[in-house]
Short mmCIF file of C-alpha atoms in Angstrom, two decimals:
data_model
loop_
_atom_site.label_atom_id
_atom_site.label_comp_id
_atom_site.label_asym_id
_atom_site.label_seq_id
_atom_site.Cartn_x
_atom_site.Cartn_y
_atom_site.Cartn_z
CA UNK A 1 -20.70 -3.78 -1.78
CA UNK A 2 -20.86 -1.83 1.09
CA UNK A 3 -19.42 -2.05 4.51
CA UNK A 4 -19.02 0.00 7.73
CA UNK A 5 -15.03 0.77 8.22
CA UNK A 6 -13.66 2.31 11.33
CA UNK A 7 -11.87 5.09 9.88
CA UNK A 8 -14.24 6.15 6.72
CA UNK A 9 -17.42 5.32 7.58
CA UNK A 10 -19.88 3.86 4.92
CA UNK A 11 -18.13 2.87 2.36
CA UNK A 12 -19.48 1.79 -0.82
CA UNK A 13 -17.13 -0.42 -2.78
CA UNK A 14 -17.38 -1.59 -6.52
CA UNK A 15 -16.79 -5.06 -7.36
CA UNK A 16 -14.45 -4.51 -9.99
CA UNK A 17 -12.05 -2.25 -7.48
CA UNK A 18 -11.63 -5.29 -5.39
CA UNK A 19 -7.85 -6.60 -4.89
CA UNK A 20 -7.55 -10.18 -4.35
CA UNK A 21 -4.18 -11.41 -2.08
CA UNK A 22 -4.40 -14.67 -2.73
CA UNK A 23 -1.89 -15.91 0.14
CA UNK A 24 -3.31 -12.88 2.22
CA UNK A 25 -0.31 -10.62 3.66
CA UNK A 26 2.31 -11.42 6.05
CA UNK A 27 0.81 -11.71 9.34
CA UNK A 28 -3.12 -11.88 8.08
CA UNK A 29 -3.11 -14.65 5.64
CA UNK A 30 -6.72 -14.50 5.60
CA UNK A 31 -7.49 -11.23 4.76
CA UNK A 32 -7.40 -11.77 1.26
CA UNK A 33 -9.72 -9.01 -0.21
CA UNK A 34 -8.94 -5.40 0.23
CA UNK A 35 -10.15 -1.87 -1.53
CA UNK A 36 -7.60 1.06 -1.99
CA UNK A 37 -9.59 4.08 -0.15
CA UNK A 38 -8.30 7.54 0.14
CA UNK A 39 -9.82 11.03 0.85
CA UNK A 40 -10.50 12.91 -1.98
CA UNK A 41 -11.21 16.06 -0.05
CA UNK A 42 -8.28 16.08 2.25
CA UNK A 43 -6.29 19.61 1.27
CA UNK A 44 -3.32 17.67 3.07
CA UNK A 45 -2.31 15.18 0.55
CA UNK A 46 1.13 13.44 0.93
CA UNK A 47 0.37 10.36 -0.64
CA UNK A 48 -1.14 7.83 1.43
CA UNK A 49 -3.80 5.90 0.97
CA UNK A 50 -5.68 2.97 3.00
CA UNK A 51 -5.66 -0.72 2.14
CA UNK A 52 -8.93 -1.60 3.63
CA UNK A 53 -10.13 -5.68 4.49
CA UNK A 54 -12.77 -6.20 3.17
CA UNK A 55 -13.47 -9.48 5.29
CA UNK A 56 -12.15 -7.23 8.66
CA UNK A 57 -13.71 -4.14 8.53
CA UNK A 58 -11.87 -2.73 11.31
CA UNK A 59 -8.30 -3.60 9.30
CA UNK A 60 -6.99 -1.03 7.40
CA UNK A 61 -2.90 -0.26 6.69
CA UNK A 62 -2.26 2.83 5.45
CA UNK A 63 0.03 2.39 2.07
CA UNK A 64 2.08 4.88 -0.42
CA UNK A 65 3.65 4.52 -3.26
CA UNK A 66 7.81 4.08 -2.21
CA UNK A 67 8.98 6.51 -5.34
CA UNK A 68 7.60 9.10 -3.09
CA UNK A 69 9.92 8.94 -0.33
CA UNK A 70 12.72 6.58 -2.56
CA UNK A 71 13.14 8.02 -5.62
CA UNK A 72 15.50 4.98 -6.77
CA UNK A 73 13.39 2.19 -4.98
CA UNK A 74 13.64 -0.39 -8.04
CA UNK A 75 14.37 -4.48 -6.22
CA UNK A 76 15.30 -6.77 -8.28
CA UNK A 77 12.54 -9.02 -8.02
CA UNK A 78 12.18 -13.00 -9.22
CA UNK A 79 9.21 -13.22 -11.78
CA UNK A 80 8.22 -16.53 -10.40
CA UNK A 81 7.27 -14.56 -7.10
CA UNK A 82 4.58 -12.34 -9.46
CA UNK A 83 3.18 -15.38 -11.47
CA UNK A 84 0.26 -15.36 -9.46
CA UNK A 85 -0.84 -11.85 -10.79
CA UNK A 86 -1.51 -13.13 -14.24
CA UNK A 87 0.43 -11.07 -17.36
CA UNK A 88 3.12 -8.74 -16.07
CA UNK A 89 2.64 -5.62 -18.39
CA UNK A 90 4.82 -3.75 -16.24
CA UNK A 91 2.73 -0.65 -16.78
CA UNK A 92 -0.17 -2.30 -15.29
CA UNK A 93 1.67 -3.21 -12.25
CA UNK A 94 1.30 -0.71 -9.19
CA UNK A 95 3.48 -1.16 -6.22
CA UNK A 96 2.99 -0.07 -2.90
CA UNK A 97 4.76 -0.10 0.76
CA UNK A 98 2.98 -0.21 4.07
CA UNK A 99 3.64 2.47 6.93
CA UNK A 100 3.67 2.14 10.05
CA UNK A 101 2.85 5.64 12.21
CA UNK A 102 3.72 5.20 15.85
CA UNK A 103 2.54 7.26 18.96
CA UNK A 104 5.03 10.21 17.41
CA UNK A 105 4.18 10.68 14.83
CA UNK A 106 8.41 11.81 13.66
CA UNK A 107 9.26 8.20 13.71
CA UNK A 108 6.54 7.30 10.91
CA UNK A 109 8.66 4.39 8.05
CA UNK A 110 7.75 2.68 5.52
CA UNK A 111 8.43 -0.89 4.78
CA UNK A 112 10.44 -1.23 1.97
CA UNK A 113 11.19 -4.81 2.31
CA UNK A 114 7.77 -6.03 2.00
CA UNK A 115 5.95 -4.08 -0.90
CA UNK A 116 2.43 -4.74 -1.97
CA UNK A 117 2.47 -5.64 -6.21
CA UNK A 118 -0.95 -5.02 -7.73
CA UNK A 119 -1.67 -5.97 -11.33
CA UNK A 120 -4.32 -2.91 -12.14
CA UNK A 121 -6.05 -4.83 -14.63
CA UNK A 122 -6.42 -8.34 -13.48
CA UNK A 123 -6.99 -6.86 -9.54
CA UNK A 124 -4.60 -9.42 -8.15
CA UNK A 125 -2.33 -9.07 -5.52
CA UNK A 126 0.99 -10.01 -3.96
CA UNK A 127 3.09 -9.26 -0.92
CA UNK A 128 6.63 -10.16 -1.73
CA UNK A 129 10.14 -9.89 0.41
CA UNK A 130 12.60 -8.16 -1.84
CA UNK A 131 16.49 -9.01 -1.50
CA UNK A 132 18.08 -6.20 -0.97
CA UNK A 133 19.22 -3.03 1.00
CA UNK A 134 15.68 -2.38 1.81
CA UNK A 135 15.29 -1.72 5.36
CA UNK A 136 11.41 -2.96 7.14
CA UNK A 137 11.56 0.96 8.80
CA UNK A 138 12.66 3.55 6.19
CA UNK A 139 12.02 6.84 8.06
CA UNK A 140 9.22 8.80 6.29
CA UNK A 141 8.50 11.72 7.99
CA UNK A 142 11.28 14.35 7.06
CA UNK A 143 10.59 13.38 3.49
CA UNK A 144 6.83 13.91 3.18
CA UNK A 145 7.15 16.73 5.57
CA UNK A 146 9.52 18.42 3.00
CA UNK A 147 7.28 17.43 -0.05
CA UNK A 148 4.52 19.01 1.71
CA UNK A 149 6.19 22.07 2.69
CA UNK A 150 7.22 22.71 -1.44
CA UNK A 151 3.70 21.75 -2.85
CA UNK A 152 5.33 17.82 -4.62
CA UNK A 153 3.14 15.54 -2.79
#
C-alpha cells in the first residue's frame, strides 16, 4: 500500500506492518489502521517515531517508547483490557506513549496514562487507561535533551 502523508511524503507501506486498533484511539475511534514510520536517516535520534492513519493520511501522533524517559514505567494493567490482542507473550508486546509537542517546544510530555499496547506478532492494537500515578503530561524535554547530549538515545 501506498499513500501520500503530510509529514513523509510517499510512503510505501507493507501489509503485514499494518496495526489494527480495533476500538480506534481515544478521541478517533475510527482511525483504526496505523503504520509505525520513523526516519532512518535522521543523525538526531531520540526515540520517536510516528503512528501514521492509514484511513487519515494527514493524522499522524508522534509516539516513544515510555522506558526512555521512565525508566520504572511498569502499570499494573487488567489482562481482560489486552484480550483483544490475541496471546500475550509478553515479549511480543511493545508499548508505546503518545507526545504531545506544543508551540515551545520545552514543554513537550508524554502521556503516560494512555499507552498504546501492540502485540508484534498478531499486529493488533490497544489504547488502554492505566490506574495509577501516571500523569496525561509527563515533561519530556529535559530528559531526551540529556540523553541526546550523552549519546543514550
Amino acid at each position: 500500500m501506498t499513500i501520500e502523508t503530510r509529514i513523509f511524503g510517499e510512503v510505501t507501506i507493507d501489509d503485514n506492518k499494518i496495526i489494527h486498533f480495533e476500538n480506534g484511539i481515544v478521541g478517533f475511534p475510527d482511525l483504526t489502521d496505523f503504520a509505525l514510520i520513523y526516519d532512518a536517516e535522521d543523525g538526531n535520534d531520540v526515540g520517536i517515531r510516528w503512528m501514521q492513519s492509514l484511513q487519515e493520511t494527514n493524522f499522524a501522533m508522534p509516539v516513544m517508547d515510555p522506558l526512555l524517559v521512565k525508566e520504572d514505567y511498569n502499570p499494573i494493567v487488567d489482562d481482560e483490557m489486552l484480550k483483544s490482542l490475541g496471546s500475550l507473550d509478553v515479549d511480543q508486546l511493545l508499548v508505546l506513549v503518545t507526545i504531545t509537542v506544543p508551540k515551545d517546544i520545552k514543554e513537550m510530555s508524554a502521556n503516560l496514562m494512555g499507552p498504546l499496547v501492540i502485540n508484534a506478532e498478531t499486529k493488533k492494537a490497544v489504547q488502554i487507561i492505566v490506574d495509577g500515578d501516571y500523569p496525561v503530561k509527563f515533561p519530556i524535554y529535559d530528559i531526551l535533551d540529556a540523553r541526546k547530549k550523552v549519546g543514550t538515545c
